[in-house]
CSV table of C-alpha atoms and ligand atoms in Angstrom, one decimal:
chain,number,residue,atom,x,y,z
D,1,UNK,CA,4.5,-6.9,4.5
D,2,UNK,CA,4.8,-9.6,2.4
D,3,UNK,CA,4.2,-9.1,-1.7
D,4,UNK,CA,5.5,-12.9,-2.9
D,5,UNK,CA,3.3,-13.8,-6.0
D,6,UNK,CA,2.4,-10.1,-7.1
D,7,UNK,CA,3.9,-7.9,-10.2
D,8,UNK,CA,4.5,-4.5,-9.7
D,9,UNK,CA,4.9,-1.7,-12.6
D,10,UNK,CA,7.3,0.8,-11.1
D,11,UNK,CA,8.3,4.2,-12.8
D,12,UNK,CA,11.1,6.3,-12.4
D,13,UNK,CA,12.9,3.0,-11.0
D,14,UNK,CA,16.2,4.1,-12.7
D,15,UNK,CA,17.1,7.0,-9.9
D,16,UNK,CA,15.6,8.2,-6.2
D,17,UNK,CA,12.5,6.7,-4.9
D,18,UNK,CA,11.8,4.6,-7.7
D,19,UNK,CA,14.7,2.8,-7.4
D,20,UNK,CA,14.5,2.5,-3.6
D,21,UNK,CA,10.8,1.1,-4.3
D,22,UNK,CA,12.1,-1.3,-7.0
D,23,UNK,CA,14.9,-2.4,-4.6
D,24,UNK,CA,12.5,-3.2,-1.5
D,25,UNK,CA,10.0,-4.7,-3.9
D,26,UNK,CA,12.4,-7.4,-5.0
D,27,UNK,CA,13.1,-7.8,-1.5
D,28,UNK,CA,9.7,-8.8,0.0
D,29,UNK,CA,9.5,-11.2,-2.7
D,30,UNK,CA,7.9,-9.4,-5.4
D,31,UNK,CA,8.4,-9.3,-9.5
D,32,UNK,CA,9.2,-6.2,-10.5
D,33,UNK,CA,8.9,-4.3,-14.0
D,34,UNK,CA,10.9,-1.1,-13.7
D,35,UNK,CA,10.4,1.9,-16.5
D,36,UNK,CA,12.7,5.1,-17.1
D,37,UNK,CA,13.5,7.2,-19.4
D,38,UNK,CA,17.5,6.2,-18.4
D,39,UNK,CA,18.6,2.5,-17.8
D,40,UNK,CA,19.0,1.8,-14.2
D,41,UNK,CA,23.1,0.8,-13.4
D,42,UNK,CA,22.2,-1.8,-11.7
D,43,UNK,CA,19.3,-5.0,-12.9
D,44,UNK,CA,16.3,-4.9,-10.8
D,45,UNK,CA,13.5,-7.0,-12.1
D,46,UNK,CA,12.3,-6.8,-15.5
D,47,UNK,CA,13.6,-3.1,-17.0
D,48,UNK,CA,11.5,-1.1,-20.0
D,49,UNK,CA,13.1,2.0,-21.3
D,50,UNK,CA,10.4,4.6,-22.1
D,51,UNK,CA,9.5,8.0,-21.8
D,52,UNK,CA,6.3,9.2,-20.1
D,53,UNK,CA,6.7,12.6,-21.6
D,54,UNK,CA,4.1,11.5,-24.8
D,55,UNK,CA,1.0,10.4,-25.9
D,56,UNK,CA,3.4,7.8,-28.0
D,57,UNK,CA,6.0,7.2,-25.5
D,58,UNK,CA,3.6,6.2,-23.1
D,59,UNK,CA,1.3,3.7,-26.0
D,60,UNK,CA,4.9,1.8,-26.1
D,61,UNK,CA,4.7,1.3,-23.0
D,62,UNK,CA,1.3,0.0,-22.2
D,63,UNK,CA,2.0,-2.2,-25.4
D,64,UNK,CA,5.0,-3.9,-23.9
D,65,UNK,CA,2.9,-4.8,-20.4
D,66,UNK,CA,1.6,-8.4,-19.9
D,67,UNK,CA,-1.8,-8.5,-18.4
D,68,UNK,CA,-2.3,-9.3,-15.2
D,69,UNK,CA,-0.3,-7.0,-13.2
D,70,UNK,CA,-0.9,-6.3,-9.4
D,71,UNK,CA,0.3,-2.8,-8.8
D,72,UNK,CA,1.6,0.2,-10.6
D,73,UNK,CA,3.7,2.6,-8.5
D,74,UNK,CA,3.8,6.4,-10.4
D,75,UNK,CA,7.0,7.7,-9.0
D,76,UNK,CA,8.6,9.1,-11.8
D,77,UNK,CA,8.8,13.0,-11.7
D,78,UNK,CA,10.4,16.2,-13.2
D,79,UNK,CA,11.5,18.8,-11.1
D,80,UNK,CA,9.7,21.6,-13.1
D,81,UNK,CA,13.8,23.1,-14.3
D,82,UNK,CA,12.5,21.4,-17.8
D,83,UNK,CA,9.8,24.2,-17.8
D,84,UNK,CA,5.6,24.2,-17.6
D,85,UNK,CA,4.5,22.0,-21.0
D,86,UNK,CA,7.2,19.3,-19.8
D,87,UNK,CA,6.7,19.1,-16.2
D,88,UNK,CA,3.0,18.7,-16.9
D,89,UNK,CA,3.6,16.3,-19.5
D,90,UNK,CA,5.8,13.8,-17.4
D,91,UNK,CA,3.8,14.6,-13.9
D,92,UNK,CA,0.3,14.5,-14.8
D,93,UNK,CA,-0.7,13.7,-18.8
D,94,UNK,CA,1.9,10.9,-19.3
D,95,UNK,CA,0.9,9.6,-15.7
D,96,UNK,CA,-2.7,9.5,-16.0
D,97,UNK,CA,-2.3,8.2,-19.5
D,98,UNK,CA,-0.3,5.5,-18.5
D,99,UNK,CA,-2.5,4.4,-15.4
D,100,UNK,CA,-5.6,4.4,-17.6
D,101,UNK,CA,-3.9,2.6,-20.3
D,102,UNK,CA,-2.9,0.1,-17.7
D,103,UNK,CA,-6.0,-0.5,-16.2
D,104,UNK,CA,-7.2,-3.4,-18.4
D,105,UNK,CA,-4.1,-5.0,-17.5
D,106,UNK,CA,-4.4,-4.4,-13.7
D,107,UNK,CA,-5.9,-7.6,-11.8
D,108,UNK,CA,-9.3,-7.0,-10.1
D,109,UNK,CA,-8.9,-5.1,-6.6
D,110,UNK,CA,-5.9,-4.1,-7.9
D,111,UNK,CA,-3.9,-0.6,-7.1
D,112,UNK,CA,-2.5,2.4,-8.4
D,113,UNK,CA,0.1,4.5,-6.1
D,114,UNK,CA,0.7,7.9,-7.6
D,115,UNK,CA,3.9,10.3,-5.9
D,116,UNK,CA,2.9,13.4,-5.4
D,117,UNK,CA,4.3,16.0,-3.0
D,118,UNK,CA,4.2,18.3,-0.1
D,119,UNK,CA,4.7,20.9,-2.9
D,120,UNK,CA,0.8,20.3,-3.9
D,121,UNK,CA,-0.1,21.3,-0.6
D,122,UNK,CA,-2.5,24.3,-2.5
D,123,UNK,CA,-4.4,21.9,-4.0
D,124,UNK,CA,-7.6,23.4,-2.1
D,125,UNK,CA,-7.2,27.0,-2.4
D,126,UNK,CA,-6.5,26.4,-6.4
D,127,UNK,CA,-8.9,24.1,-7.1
D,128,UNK,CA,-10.7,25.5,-10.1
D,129,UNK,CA,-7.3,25.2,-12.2
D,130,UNK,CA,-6.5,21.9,-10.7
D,131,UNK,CA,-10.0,20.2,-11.0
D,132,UNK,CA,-10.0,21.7,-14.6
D,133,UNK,CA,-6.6,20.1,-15.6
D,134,UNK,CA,-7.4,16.4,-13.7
D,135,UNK,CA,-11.0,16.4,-15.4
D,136,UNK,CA,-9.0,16.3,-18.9
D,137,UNK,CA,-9.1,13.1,-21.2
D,138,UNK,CA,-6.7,11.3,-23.0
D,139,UNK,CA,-3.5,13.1,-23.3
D,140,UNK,CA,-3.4,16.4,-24.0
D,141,UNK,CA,-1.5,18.9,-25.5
D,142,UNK,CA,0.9,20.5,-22.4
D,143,UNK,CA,1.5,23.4,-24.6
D,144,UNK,CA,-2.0,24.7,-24.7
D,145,UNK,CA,-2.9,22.8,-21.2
D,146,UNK,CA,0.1,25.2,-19.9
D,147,UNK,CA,-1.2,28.6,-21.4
D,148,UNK,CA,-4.6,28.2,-21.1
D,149,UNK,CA,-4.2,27.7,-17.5
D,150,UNK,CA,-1.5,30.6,-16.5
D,151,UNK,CA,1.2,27.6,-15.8
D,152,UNK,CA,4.7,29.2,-16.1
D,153,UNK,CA,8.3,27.2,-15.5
D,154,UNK,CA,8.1,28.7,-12.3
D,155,UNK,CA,4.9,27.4,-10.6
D,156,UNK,CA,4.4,24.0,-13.3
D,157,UNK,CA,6.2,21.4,-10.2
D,158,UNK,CA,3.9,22.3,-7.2
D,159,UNK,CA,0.8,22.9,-10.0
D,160,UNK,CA,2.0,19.6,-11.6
D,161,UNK,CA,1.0,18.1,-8.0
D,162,UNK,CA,-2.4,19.6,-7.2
D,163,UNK,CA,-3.4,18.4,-10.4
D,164,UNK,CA,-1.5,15.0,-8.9
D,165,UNK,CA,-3.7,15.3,-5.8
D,166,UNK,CA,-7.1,16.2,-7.1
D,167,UNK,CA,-7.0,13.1,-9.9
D,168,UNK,CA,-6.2,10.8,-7.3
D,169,UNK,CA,-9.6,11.6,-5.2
D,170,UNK,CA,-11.2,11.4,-8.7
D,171,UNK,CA,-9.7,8.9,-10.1
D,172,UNK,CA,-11.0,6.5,-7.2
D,173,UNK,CA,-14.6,6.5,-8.4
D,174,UNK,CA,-13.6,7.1,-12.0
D,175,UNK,CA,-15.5,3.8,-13.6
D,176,UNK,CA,-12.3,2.4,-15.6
D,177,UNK,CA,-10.6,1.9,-12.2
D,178,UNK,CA,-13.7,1.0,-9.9
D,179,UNK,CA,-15.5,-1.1,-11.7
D,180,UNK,CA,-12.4,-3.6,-11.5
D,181,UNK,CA,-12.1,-2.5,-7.3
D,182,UNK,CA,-8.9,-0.5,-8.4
D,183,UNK,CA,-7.7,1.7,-5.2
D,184,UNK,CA,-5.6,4.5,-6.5
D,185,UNK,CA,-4.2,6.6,-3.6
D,186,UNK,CA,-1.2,8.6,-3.2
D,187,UNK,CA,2.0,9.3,-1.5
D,188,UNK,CA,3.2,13.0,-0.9
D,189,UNK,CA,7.4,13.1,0.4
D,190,UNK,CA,8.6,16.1,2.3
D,191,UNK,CA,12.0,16.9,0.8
D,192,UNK,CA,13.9,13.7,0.4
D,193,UNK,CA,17.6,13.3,-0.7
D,194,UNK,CA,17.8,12.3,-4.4
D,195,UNK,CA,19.1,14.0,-7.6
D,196,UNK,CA,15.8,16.0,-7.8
D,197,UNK,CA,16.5,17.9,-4.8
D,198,UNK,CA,19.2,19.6,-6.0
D,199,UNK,CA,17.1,20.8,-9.2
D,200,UNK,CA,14.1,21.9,-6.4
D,201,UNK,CA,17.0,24.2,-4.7
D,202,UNK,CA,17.2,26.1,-7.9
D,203,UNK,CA,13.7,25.7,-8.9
D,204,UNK,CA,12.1,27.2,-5.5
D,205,UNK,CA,15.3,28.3,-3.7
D,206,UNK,CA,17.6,26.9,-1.0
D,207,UNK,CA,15.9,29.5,1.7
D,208,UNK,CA,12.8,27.6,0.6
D,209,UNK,CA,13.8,23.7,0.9
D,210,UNK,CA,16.1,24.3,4.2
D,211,UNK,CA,13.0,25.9,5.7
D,212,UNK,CA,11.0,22.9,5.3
D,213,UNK,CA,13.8,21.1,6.2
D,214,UNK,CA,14.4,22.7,9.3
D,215,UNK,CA,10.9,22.3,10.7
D,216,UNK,CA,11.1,18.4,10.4
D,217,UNK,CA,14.5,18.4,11.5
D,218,UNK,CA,15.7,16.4,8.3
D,219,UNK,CA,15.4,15.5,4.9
D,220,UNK,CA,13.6,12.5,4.1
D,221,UNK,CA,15.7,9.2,2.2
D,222,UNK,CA,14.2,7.1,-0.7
D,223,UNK,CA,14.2,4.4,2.0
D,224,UNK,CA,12.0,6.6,4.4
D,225,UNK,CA,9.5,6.5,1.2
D,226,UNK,CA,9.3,3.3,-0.5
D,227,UNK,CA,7.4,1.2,2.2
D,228,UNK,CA,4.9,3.5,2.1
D,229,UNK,CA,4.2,3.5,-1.4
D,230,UNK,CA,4.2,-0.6,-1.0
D,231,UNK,CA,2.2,-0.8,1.5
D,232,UNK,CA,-0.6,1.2,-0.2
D,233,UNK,CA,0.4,-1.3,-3.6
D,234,UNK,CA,-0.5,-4.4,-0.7
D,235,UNK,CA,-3.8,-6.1,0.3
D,236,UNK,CA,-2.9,-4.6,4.2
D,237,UNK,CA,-4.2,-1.4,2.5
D,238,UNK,CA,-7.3,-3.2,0.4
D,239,UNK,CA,-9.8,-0.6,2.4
D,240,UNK,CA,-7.7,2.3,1.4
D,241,UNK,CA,-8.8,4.1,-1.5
D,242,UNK,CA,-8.7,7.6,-2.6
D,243,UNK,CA,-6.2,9.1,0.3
D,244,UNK,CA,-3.4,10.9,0.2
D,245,UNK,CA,-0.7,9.5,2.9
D,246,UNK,CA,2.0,12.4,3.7
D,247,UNK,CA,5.1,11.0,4.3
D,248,UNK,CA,7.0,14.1,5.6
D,249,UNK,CA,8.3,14.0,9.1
D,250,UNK,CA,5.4,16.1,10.0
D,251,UNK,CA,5.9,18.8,7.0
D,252,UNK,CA,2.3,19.4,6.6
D,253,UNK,CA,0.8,19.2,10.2
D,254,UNK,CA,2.9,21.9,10.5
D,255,UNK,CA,2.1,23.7,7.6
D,256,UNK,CA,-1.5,23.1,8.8
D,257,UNK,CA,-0.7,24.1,12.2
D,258,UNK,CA,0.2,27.7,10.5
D,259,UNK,CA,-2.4,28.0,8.0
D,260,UNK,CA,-5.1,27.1,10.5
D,261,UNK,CA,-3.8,28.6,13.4
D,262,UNK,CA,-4.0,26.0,15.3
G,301,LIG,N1,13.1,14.1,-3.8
G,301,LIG,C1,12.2,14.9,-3.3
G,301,LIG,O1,12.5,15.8,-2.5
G,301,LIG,C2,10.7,14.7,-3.6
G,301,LIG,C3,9.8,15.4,-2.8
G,301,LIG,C4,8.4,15.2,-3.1
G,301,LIG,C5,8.0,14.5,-4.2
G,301,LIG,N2,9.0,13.9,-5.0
G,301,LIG,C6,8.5,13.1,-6.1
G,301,LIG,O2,9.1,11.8,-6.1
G,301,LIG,C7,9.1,11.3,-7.4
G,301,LIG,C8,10.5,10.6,-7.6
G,301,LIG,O3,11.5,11.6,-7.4
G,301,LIG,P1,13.0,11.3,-6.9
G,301,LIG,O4,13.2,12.1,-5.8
G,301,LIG,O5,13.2,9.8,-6.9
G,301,LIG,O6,13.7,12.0,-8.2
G,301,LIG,P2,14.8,11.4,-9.2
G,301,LIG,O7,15.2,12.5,-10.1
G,301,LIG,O8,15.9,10.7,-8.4
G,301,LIG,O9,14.1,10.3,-10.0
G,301,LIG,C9,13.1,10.6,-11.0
G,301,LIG,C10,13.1,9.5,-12.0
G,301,LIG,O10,12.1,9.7,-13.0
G,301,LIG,C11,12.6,9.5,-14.3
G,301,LIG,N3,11.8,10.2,-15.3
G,301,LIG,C12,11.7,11.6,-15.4
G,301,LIG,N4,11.1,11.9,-16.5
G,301,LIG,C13,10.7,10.7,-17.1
G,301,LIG,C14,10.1,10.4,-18.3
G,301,LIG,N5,9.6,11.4,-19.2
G,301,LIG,N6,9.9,9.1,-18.7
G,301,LIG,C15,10.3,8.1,-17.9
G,301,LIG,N7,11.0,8.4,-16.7
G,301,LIG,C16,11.2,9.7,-16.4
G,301,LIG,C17,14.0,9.9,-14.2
G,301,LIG,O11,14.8,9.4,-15.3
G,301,LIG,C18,14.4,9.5,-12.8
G,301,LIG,O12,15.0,8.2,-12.9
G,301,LIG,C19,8.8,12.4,-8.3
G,301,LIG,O13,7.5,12.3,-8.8
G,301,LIG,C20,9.0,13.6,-7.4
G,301,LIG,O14,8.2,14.7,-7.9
G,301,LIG,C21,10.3,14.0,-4.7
């Protein structure tokens, strides 16, 4: 998988999978404009600080984008340990609000990758909430989004990615994005070891992150990841559009396996 000649947005490229993405990006031959809210230690590509948290953060952003980009890769996430209005700021508002903001500048037949999770897994069986939240404009207020919609601190991260999950299936045959033959599809990681898994321990519980762990055999690394997410960014997946990939060892067939009673 070649990517010589293309530009790829990444977010979250200062830690984790971003970076990992960023990293194998350069690698394959391809420009790379990293965004964080924290300077990476190390150069890779062209680096934007900026935080995806508001409406403004995220206009600074878009501002400081040159047209004509090929891909943008939304992997920067919060655990949910920052509580409901945040998580849902950072993992769905500031996300969406960037990728439509970006869309003029994306290149006809173009892609979005979005980084969801295994932990949006009840996407389905809370769909009214989910479809609700994705179906918002612009970029609303996470206070009120939060209340209005029963999120607490303690369920925002795996609500954060239904919404994820659900936006991505609309967002495929949202106008802004097809009309230019945009694919947006996503990515959704088992547990992986990165500086967020520590905060999921105390966010969900070890009993609950060792389980998944155990039924895969082991936890996922940024480097199992990041050629997923840019393969999905590369012509090889120009047919692909609208689909969630899980990239978990096998997390979810067996989830499905359980749920389905297979
Ligand atoms: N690690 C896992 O177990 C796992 C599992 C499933 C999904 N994910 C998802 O993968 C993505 C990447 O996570 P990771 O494991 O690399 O975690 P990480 O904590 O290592 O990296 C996340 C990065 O996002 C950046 N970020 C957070 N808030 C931001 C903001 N407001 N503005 C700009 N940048 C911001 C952080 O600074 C950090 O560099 C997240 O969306 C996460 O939900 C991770």
């Amino acid at each position: 998988m070649m990517l010589f000649g293309k530009t790829l947005v990444i977010t979250g490229v200062a830690s984790g999978i971003g970076r990992r993405t960023a990293e194998l990006a350069l690698q394959l031959g391809a420009e790379v404009i990293g965004i964080d809210r924290t300077r990476p230690d190390q150069p890779l590509g062209q680096f934007l600080a900026g935080d995806l948290s508001t409406a403004e953060g995220v206009a600074g952003i878009v501002a400081a984008i040159p047209d004509g980009i090929d891909a943008l890769c939304n992997v920067a996430g919060v655990s949910g340990q920052t509580g409901a209005a945040h998580t849902l700021a950072v993992n769905v508002f500031g996300l969406k609000a960037l990728s439509e903001g970006l869309a003029p500048k994306l290149r006809q037949a173009g892609a979005v990758v979005n980084v969801a999770s295994i932990a949006g897994y009840g996407w389905r069986q809370n769909i009214a909430r989910a479809r609700a939240i994705a179906r918002m404009g612009g970029f609303p207020d996470p206070v009120r989004a939060a209340l209005d919609h029963g999120i607490t601190d303690a369920n925002a991260y795996p609500v954060s990615k239904e919404i994820l999950l659900v936006w991505t299936i609309l967002a495929a045959h949202q106008p802004l994005f097809r009309a230019k033959g945009i694919r947006v599809n996503s990515v959704s990681p088992g547990p992986v070891t990165t500086p967020i898994l520590t905060q999921f321990r105390l966010v969900l519980g070890d009993s609950k992150v060792d389980g998944d762990i155990s039924r895969v055999g082991r936890p996922g690394t940024a480097a199992d990841i990041a050629p997923v997410i840019l393969f999905l960014c590369s012509d090889a997946a120009r047919w692909i559009n609208g689909t969630n990939i899980a990239n978990d060892g096998g997390l979810e067939a067996s989830l499905n396996a359980e749920v389905l009673d297979l």
